[in-house]
mmCIF file of C-alpha atoms in Angstrom:
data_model
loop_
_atom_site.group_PDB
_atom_site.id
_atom_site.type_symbol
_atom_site.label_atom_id
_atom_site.label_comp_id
_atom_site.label_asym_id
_atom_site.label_seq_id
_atom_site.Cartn_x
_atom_site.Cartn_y
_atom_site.Cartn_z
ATOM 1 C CA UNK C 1 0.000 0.000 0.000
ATOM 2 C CA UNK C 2 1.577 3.498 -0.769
ATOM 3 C CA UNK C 3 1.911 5.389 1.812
ATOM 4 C CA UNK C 4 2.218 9.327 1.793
ATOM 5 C CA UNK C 5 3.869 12.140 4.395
ATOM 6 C CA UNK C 6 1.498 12.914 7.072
ATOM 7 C CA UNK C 7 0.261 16.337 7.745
ATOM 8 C CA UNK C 8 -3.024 18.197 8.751
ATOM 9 C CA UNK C 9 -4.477 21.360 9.016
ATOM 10 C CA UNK C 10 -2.542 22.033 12.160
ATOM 11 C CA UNK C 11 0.801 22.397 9.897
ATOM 12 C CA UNK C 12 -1.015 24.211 7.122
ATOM 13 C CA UNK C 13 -2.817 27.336 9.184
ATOM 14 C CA UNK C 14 0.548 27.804 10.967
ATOM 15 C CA UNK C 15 2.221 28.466 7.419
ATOM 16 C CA UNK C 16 -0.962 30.195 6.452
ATOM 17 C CA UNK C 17 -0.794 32.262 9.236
ATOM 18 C CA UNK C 18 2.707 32.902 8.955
ATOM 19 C CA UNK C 19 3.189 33.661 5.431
ATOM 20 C CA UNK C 20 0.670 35.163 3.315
ATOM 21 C CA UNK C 21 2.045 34.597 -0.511
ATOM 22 C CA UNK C 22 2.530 30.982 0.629
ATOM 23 C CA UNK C 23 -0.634 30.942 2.429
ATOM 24 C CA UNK C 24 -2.085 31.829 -1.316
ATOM 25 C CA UNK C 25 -0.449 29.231 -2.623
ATOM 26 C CA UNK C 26 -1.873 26.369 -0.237
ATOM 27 C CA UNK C 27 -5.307 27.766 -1.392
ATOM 28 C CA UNK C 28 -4.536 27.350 -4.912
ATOM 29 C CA UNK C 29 -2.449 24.322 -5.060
ATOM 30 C CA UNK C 30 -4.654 22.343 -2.681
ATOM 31 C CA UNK C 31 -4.087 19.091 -0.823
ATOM 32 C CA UNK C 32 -0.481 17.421 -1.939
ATOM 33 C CA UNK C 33 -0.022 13.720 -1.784
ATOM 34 C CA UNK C 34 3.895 13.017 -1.550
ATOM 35 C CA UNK C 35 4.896 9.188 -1.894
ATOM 36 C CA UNK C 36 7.405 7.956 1.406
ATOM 37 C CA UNK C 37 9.071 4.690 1.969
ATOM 38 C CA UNK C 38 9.004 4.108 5.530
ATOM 39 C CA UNK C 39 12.025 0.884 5.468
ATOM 40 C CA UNK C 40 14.810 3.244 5.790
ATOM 41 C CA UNK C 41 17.089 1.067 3.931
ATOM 42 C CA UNK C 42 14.963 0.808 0.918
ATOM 43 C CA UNK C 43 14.435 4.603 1.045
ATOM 44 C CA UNK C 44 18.147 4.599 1.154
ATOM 45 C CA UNK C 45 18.742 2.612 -1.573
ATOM 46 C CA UNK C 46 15.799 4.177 -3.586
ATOM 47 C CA UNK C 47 18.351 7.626 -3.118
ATOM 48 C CA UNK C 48 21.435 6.299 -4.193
ATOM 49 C CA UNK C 49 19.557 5.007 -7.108
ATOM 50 C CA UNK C 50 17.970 8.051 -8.115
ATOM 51 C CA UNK C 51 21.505 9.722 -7.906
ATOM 52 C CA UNK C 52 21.797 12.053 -11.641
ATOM 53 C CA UNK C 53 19.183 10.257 -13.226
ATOM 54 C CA UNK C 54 15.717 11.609 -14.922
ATOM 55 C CA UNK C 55 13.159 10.592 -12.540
ATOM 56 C CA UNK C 56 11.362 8.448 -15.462
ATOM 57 C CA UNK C 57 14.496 6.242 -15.579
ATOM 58 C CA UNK C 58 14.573 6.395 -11.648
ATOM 59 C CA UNK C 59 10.949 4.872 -11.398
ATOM 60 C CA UNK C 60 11.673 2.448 -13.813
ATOM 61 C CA UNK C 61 14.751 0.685 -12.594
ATOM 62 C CA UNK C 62 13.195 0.954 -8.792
ATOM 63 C CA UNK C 63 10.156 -1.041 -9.800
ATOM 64 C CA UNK C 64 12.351 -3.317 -10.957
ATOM 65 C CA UNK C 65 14.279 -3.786 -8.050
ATOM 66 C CA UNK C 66 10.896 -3.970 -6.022
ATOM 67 C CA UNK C 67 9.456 -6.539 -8.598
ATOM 68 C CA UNK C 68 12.347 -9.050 -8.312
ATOM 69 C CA UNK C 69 13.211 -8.377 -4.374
ATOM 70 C CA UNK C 70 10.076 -7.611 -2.871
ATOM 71 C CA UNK C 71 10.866 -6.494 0.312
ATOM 72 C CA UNK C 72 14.291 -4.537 -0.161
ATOM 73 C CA UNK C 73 16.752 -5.269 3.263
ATOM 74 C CA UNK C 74 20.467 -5.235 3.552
ATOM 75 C CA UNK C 75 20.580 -8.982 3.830
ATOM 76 C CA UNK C 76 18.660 -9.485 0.380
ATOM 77 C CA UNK C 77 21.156 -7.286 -1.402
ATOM 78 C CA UNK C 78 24.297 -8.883 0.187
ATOM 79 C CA UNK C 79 22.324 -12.290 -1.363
ATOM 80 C CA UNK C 80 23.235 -10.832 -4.932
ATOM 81 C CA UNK C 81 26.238 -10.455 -7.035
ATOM 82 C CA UNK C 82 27.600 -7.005 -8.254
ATOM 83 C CA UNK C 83 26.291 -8.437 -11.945
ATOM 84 C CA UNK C 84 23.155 -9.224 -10.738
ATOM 85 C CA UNK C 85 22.062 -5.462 -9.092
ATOM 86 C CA UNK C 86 23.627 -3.996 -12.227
ATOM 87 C CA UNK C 87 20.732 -6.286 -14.579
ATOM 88 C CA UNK C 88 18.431 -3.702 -12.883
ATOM 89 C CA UNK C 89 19.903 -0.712 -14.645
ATOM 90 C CA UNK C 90 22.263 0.363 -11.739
ATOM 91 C CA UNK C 91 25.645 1.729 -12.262
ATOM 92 C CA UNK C 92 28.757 -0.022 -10.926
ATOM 93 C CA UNK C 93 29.407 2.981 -8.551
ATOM 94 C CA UNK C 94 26.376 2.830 -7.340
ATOM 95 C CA UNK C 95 26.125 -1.030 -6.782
ATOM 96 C CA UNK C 96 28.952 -0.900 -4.806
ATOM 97 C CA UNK C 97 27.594 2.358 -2.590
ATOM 98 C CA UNK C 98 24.520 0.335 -1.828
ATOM 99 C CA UNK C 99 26.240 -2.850 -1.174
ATOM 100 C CA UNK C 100 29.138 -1.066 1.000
ATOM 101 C CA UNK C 101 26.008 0.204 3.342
ATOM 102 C CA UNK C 102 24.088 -2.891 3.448
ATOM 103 C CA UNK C 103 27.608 -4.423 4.905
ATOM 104 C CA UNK C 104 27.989 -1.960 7.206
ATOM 105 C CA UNK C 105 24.309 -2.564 8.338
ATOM 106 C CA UNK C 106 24.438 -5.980 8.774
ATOM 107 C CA UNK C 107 28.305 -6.005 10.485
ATOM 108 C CA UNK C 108 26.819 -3.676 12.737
ATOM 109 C CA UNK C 109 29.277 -0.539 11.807
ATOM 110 C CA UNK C 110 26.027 1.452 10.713
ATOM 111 C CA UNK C 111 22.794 1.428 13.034
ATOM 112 C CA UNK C 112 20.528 2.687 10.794
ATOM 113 C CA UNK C 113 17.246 2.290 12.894
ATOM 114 C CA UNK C 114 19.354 4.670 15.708
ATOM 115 C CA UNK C 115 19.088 7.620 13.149
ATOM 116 C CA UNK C 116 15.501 7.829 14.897
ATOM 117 C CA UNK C 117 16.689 9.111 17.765
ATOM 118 C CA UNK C 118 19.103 11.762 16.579
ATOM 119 C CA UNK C 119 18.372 15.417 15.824
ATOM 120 C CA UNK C 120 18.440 16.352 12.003
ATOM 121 C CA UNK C 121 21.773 17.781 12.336
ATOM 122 C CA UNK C 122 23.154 14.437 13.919
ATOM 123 C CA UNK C 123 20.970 12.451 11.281
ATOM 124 C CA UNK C 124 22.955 14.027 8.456
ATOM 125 C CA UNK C 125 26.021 13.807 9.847
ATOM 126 C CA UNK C 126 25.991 10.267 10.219
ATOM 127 C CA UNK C 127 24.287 9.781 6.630
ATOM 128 C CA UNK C 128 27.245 11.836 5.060
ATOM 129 C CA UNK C 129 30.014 8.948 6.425
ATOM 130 C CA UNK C 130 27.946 6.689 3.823
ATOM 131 C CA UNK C 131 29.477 6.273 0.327
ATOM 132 C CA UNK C 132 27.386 8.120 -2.097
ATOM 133 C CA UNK C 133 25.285 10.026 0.253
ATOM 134 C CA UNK C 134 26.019 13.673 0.771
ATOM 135 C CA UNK C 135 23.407 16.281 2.292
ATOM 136 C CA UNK C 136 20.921 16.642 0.038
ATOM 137 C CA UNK C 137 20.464 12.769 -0.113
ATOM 138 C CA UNK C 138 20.442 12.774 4.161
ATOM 139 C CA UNK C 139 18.171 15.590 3.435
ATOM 140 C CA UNK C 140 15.377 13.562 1.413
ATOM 141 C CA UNK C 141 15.789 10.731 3.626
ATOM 142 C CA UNK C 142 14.735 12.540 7.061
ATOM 143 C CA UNK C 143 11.954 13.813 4.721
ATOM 144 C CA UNK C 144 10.476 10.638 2.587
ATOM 145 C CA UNK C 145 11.418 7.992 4.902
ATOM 146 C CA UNK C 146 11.661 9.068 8.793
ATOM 147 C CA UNK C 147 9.116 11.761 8.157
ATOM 148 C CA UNK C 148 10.671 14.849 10.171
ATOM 149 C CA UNK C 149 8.876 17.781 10.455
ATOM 150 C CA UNK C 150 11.117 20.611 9.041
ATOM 151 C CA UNK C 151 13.347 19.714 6.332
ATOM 152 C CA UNK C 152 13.742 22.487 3.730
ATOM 153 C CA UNK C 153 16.973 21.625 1.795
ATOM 154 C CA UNK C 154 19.479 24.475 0.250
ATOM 155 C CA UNK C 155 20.953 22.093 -1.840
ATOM 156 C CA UNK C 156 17.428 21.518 -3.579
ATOM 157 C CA UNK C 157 17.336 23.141 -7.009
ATOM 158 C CA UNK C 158 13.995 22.985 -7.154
ATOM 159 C CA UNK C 159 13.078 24.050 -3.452
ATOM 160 C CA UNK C 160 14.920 27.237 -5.119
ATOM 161 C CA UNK C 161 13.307 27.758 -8.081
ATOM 162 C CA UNK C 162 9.667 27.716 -5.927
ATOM 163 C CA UNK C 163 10.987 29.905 -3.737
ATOM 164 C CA UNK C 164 12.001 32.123 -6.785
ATOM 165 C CA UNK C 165 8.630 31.493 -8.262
ATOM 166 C CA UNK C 166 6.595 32.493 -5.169
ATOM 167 C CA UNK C 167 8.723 35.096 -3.745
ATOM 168 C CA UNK C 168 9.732 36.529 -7.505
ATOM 169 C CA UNK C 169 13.375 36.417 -6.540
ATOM 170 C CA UNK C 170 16.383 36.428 -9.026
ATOM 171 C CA UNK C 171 18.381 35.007 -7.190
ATOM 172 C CA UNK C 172 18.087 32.636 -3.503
ATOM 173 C CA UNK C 173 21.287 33.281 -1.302
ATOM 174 C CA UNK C 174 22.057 31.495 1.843
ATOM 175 C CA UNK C 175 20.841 34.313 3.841
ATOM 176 C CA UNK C 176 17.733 35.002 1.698
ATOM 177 C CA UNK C 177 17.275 31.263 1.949
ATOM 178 C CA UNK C 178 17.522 31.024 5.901
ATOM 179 C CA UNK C 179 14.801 33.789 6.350
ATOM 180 C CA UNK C 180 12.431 31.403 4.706
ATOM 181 C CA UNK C 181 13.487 28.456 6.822
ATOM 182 C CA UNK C 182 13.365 30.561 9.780
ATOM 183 C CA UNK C 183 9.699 31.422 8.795
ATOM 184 C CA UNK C 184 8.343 28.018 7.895
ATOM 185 C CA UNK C 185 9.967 26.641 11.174
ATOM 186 C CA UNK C 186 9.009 23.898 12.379
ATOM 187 C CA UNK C 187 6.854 22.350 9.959
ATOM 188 C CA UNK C 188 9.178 23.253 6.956
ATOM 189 C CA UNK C 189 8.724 19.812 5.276
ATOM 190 C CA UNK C 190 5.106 20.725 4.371
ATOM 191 C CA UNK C 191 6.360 24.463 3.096
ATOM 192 C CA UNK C 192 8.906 21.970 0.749
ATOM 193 C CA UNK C 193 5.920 20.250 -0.728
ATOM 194 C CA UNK C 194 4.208 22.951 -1.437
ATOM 195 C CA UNK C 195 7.673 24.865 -3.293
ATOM 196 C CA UNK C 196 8.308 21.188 -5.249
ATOM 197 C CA UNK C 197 4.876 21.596 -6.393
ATOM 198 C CA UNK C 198 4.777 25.245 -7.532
ATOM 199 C CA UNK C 199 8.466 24.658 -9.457
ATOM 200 C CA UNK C 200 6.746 21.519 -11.239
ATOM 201 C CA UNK C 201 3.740 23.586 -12.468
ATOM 202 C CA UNK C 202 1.236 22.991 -10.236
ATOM 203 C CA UNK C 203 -0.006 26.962 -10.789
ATOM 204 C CA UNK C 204 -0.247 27.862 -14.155
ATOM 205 C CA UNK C 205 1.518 31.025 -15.204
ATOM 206 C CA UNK C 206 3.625 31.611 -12.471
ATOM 207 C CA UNK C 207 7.395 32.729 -13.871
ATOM 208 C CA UNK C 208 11.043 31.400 -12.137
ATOM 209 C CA UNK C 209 12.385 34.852 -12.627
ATOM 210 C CA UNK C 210 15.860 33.648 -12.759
ATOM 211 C CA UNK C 211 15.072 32.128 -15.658
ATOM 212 C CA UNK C 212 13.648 35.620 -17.543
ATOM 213 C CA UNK C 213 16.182 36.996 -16.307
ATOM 214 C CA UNK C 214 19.116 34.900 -18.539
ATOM 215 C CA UNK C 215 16.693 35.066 -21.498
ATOM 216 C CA UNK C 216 16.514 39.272 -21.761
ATOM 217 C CA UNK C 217 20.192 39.103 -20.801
#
């Protein structure tokens, strides 16, 4: 059964409240259903495969990997060769990522099911010792897996180009950036559904003005 991340109206009339041009766009863009993967390591694995690929190609090769594993654990992976994970459209680098972590799971080295009861901060910084997962990976992972509450990611291109849409910003510093997060605080994960939504056209007609911007220049 798909499951989806959790919020109410508790979450949405605190950003409401809080921010009236985003407040607009809850009205407008309505209720958004985000798929999660609550099996940590799957989610993992489901990042690492997703790694500089179109997301067509990324939902292809991971319902592959679901139809031939089923349920996705460290121990099933360990069960199959390099040659075999690469069948499903994986590259080398990344079979060997995935595989490196599932070792590390099972030898004990990595307790993934203690990132629960670590801050965000602590979360990512354990993530980030994993081969082929930086921030924005540990990022998606608190998000679409363990659920947190207020994950809005820097690194996220297209976190910045709804913020750029919404706000009608050029350009999203670090600064400009932390106002935002500041503002959504503490239920920032719902404001990043909301700006992943407006950046893939959920509003008609609204402009990424950093991209006018390069075409007039």
């Amino acid at each position: 059964m798909t499951e989806y991340f959790q919020y109410g109206e508790k979450e949405l009339a605190y950003l409401k409240q809080r921010d009236k041009r985003l407040s607009e766009i809850i009205d407008k863009v309505g209720w958004v259903k985000r798929r999660v993967i609550p099996n940590l390591f799957a989610a993992l694995v489901h990042s690492i495969v997703g790694q500089q690929i179109s997301t067509k190609a990324h939902e292809t090769i991971w319902q592959r990997i679901q139809s031939s594993l089923g349920e996705i654990t460290p121990q099933r992976v360990t069960s199959l060769t390099d040659e075999e994970l690469q069948r499903f459209g994986i590259s080398f680098k990344k079979v060997t990522y995935i595989k490196r972590a599932a070792t590390k799971i099972l030898n004990g080295e990595f307790d993934i099911h203690g990132l629960y009861d670590k801050t965000d901060e602590e979360v990512i910084e354990c993530l980030s010792k994993l081969d082929g997962i930086g921030i924005w990976s540990a990022e998606m992972l608190m998000l679409f897996s363990m659920q947190r509450p207020d994950i809005l990611s820097y690194s996220d291109l297209a976190i910045q180009r709804g913020l750029r849409m919404v706000y009608h910003h050029r350009d999203i510093t670090r600064n400009l950036f932390e106002k935002y997060r500041r503002r959504y605080s503490p239920y920032s994960s719902v404001a990043s559904l909301y700006l992943w939504a407006v950046a893939g056209g959920a509003i008609e007609g609204m402009k990424d003005y950093a991209t006018t911007k390069k075409k007039r220049s």
